[in-house]
mmCIF file of C-alpha atoms in Angstrom:
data_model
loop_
_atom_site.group_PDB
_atom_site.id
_atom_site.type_symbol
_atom_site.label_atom_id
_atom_site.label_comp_id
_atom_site.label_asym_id
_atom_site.label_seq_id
_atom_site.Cartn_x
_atom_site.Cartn_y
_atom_site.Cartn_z
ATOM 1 C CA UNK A 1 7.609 -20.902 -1.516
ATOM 2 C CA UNK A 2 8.210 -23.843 0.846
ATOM 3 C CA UNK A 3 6.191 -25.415 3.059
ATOM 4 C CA UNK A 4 6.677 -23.115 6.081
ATOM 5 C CA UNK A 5 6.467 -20.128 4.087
ATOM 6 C CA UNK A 6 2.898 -21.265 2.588
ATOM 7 C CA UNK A 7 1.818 -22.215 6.202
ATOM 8 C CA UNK A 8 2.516 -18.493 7.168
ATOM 9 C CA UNK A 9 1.606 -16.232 4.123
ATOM 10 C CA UNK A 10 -0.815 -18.379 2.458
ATOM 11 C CA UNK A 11 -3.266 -19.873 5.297
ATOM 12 C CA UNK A 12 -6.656 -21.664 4.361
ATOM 13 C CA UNK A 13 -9.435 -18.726 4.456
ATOM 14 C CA UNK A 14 -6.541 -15.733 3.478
ATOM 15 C CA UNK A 15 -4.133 -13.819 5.724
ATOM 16 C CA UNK A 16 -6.285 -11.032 5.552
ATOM 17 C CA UNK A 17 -9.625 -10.849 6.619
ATOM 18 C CA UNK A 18 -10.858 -7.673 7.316
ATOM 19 C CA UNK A 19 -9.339 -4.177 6.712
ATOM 20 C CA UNK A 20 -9.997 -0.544 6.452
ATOM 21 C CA UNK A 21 -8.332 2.343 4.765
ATOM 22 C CA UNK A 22 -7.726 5.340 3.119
ATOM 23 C CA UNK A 23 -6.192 5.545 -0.296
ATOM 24 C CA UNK A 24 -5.280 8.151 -2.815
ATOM 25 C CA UNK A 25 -3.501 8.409 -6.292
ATOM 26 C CA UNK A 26 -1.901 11.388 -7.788
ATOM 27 C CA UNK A 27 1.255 12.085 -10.648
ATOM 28 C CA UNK A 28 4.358 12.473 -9.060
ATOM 29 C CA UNK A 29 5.227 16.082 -8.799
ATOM 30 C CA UNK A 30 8.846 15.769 -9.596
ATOM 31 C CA UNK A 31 9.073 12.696 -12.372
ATOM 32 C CA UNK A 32 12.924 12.371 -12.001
ATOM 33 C CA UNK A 33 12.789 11.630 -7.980
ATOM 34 C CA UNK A 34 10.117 9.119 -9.327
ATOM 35 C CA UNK A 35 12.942 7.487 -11.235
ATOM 36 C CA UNK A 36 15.321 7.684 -8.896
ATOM 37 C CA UNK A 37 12.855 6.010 -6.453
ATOM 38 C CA UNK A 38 12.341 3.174 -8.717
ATOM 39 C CA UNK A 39 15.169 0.625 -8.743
ATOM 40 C CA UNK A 40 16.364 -1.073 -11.354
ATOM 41 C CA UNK A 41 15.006 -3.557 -12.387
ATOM 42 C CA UNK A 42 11.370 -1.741 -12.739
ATOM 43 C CA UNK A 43 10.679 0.143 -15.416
ATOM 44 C CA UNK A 44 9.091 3.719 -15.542
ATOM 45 C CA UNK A 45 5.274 3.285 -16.741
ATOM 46 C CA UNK A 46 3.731 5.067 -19.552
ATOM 47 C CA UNK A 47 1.965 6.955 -17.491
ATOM 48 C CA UNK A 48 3.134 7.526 -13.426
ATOM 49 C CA UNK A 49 1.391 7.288 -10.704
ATOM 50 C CA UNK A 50 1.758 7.592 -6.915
ATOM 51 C CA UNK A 51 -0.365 5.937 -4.630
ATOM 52 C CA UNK A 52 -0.823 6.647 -0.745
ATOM 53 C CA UNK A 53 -2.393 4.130 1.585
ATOM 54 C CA UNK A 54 -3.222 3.844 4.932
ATOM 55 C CA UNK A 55 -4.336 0.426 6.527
ATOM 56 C CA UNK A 56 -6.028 -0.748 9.568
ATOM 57 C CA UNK A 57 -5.282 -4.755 9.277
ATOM 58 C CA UNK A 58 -8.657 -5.652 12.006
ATOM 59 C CA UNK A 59 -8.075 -9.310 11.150
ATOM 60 C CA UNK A 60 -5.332 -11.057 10.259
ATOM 61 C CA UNK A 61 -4.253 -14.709 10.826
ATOM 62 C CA UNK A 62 -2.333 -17.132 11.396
ATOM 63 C CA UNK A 63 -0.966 -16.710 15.273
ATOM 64 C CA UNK A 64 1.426 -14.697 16.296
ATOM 65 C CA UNK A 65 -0.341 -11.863 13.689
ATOM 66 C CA UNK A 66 -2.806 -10.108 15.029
ATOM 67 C CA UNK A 67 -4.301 -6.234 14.457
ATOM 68 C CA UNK A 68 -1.440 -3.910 12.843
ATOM 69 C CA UNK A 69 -1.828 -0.640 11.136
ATOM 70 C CA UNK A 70 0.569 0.146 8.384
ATOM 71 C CA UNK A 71 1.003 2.839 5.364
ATOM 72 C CA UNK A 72 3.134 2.946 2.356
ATOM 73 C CA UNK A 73 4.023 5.137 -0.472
ATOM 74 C CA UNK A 74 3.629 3.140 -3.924
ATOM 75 C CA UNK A 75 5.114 3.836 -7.576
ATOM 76 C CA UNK A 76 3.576 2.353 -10.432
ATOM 77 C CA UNK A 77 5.662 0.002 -12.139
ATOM 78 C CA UNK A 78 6.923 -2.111 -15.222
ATOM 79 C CA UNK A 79 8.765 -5.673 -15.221
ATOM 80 C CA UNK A 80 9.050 -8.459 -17.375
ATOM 81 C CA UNK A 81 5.894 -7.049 -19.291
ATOM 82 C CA UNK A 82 3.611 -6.809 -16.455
ATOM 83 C CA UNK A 83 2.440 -3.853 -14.466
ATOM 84 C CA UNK A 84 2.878 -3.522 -10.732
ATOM 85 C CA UNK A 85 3.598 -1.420 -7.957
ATOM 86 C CA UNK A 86 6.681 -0.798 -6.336
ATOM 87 C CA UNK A 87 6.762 -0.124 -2.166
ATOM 88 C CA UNK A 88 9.400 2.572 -1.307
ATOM 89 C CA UNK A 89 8.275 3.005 2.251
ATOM 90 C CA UNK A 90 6.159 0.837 4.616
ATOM 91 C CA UNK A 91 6.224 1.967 8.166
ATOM 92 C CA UNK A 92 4.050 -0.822 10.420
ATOM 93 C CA UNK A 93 3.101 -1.012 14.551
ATOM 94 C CA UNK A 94 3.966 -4.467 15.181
ATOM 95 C CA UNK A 95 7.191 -6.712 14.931
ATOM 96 C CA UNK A 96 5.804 -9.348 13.292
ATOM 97 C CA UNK A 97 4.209 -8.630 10.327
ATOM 98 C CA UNK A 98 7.400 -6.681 9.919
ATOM 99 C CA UNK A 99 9.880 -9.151 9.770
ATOM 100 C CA UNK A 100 7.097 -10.992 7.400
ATOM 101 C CA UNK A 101 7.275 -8.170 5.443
ATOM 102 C CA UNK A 102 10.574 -7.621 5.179
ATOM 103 C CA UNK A 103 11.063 -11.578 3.750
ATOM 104 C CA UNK A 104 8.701 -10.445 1.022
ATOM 105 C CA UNK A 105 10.769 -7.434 -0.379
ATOM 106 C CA UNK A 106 8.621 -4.759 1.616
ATOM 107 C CA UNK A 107 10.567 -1.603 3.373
ATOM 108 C CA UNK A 108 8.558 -1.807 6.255
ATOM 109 C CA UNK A 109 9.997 -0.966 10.002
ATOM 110 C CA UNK A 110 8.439 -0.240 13.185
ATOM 111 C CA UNK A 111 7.249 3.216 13.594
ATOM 112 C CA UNK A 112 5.413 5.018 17.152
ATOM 113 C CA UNK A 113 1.522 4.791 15.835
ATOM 114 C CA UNK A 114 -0.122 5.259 13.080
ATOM 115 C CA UNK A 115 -4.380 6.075 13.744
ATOM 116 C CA UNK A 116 -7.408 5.862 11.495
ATOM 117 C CA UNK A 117 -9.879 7.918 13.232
ATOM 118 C CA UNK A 118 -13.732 8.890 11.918
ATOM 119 C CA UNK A 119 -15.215 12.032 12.766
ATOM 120 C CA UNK A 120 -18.742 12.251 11.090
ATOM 121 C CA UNK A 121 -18.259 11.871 7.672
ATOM 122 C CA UNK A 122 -15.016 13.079 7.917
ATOM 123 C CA UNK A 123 -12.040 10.081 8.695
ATOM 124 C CA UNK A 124 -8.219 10.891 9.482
ATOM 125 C CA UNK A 125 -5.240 8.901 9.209
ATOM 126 C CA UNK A 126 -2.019 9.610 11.185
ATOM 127 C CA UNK A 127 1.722 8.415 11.471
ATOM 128 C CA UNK A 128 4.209 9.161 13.362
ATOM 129 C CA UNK A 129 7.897 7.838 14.020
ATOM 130 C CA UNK A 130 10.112 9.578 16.346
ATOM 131 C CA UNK A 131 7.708 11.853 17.856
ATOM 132 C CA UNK A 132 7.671 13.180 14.175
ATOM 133 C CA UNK A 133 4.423 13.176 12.019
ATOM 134 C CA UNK A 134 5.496 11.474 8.978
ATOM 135 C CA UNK A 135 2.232 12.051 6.658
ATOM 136 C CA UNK A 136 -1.300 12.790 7.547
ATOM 137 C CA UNK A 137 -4.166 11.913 5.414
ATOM 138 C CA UNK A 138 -7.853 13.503 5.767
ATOM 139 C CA UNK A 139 -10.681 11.990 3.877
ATOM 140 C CA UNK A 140 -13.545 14.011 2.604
ATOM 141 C CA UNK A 141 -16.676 12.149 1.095
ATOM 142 C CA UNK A 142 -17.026 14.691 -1.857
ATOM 143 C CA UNK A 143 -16.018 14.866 -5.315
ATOM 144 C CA UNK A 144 -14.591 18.270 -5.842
ATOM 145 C CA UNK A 145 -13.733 18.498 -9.498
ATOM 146 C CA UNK A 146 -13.984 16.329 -12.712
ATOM 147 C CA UNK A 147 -11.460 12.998 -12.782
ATOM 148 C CA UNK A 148 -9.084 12.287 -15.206
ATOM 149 C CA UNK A 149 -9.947 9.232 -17.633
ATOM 150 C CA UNK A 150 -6.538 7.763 -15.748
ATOM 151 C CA UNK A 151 -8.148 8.806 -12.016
ATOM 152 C CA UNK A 152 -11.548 7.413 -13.217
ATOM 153 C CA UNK A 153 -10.202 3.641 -14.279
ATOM 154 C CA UNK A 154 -8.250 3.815 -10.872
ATOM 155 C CA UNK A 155 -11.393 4.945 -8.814
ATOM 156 C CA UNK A 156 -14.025 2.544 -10.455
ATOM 157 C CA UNK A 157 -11.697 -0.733 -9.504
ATOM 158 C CA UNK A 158 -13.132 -0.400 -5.811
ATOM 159 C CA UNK A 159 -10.209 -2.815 -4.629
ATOM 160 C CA UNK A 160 -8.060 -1.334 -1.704
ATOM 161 C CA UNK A 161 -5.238 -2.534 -3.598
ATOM 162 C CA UNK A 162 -4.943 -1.787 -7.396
ATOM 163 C CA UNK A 163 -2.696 -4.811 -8.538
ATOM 164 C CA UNK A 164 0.363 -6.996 -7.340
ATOM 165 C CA UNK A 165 3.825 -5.802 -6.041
ATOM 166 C CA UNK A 166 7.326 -5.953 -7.598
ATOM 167 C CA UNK A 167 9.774 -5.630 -4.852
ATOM 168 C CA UNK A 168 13.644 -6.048 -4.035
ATOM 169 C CA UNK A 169 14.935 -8.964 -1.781
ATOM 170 C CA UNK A 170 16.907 -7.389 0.704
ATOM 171 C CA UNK A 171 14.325 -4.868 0.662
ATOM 172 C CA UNK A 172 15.256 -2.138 -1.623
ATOM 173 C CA UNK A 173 18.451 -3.284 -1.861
ATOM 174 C CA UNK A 174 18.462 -6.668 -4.081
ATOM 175 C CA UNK A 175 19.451 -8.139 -6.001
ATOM 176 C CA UNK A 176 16.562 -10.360 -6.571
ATOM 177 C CA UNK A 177 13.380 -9.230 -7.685
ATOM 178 C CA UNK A 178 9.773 -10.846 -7.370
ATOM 179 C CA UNK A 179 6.190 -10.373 -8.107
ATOM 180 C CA UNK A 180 4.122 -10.385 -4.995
ATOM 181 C CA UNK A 181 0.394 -11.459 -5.888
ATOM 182 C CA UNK A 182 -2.359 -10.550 -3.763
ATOM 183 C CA UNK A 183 -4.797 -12.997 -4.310
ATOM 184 C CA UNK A 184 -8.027 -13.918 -3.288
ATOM 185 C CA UNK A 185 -8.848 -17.045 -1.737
ATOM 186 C CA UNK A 186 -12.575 -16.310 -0.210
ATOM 187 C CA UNK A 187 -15.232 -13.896 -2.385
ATOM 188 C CA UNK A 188 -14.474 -10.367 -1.478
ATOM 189 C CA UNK A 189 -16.690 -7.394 -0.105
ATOM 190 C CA UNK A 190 -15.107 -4.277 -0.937
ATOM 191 C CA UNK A 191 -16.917 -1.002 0.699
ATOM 192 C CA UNK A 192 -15.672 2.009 -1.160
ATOM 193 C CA UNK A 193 -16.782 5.585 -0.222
ATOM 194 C CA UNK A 194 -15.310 8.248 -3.322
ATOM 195 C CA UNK A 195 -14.141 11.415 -1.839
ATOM 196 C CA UNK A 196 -11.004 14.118 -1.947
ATOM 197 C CA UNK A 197 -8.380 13.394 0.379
ATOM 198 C CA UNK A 198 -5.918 16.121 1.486
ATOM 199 C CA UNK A 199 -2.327 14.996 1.796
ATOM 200 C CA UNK A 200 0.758 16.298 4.392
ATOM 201 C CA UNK A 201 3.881 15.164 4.658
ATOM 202 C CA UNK A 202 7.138 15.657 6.606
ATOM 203 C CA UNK A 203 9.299 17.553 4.105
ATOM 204 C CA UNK A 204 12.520 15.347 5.656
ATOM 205 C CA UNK A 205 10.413 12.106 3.733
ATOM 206 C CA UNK A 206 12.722 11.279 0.447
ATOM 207 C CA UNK A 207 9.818 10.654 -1.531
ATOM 208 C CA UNK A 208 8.256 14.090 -0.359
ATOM 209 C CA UNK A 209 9.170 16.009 -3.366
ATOM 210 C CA UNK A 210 6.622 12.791 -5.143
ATOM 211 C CA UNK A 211 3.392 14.881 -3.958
ATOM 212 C CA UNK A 212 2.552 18.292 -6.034
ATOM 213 C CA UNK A 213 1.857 21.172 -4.404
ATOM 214 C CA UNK A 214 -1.918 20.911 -4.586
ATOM 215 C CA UNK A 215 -2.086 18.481 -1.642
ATOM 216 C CA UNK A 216 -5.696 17.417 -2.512
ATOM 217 C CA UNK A 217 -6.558 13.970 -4.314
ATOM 218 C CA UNK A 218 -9.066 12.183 -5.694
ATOM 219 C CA UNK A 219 -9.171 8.785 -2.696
ATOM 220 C CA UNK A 220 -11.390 6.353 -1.449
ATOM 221 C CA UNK A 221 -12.110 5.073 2.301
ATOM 222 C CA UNK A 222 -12.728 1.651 2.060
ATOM 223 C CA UNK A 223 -13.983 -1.409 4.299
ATOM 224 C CA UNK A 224 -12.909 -5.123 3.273
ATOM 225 C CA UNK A 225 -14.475 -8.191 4.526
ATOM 226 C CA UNK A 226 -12.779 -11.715 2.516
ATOM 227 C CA UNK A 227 -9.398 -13.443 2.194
ATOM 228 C CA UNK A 228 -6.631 -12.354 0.816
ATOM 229 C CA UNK A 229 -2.697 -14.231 0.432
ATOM 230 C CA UNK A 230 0.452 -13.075 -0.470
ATOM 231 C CA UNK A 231 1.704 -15.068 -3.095
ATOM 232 C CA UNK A 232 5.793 -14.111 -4.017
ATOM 233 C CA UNK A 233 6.847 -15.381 -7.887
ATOM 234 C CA UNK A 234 9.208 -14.447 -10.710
ATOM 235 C CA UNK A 235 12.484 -14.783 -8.672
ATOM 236 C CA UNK A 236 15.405 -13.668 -10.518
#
């Protein structure tokens, strides 16, 4: 990165500084759409996974960021040796952190709204683009059946975010790939609250046929007060 980009993604005291969201993991459904999904270069994993976040950004620095809500659908991912995750939607509420986005490698583009609403124990997250709800995500503070040794690693690493990105530049489109790092550049407080979340999405979504027919996942809600920077390497 140059100078300007360090000034924007990589301010003193993190980009980031307080969040909350809902996240869930499940295996894809349909294993060749998960191919499919995943560009070239990225590898298919030993093991696939599907993650679905939703993301209340409270704080975020430096000027002209400020509060954005965002959600993405994640594939797990292989390149160069290294596990990742791979972005193949990212619908955000504001302009900016779009277009910063977008420099990165992320498919992100402006959608109506997307909410993160609590009601008792109970917290819902909501997006919608064209009038259109795109996915909805309800969060349940309950365990409701025994987790998979894979769910289990996944659930005890009670970061929001369960390692760095490998993304396209043009977004999904190439042809250069990079490693996105999320790193930490204050001492983190991560909040997470185990429960099942419950998973709908607009069948029109081209990574719909992803989630199985179930619709219920082991997810977290989680609260984070720290830093965090986006850090882009590997360019090829």
């Amino acid at each position: 990165m140059n100078i300007i980009d360090r000034m924007i993604f990589e301010p003193r005291g993190g980009m980031f500084r307080e969040f909350e969201g809902l996240t869930t993991h499940f295996e894809p459904k349909d294993p060749s759409l998960y191919r499919k999904l995943l560009p070239e270069p990225f590898a298919m994993p030993g093991r696939p996974v599907v993650t679905i976040f939703v993301a209340d950004y409270v704080r975020v620095i430096p000027w002209p960021m400020s509060r954005y809500q965002e959600w993405s659908v994640l594939l797990r991912s292989e390149w160069k040796g290294e596990k990742g995750w791979y972005s193949v939607t990212m619908p955000v509420t504001k302009w900016v952190p779009m277009r910063g986005g977008r420099y990165l490698g992320f498919p992100k583009y402006i959608v109506d709204e997307i909410t993160l609403a609590r009601s008792g124990e109970t917290r819902v997250a909501t997006a919608k683009y064209k009038g259109v709800v795109q996915l909805a995500l309800e969060f349940r503070p309950s365990t409701a059946r025994q987790l998979a040794p894979w769910e289990r690693e996944l659930a005890e690493n009670e970061s929001f975010f369960k390692g760095d990105a490998h993304q396209l530049v043009p977004p999904g489109r190439g042809p250069r790939a990079q490693k996105i790092i999320l790193r930490h550049v204050t001492q983190p407080k991560w909040s997470p609250e185990h429960g099942m979340i419950s998973v709908r999405v607009d069948p029109s979504q081209s990574w719909a046929g992803l989630v199985p027919d179930e619709g219920e996942f082991p997810g977290t809600y989680n609260h984070f007060i720290g830093g965090i920077n986006l850090i882009a390497e590997k360019f090829i």
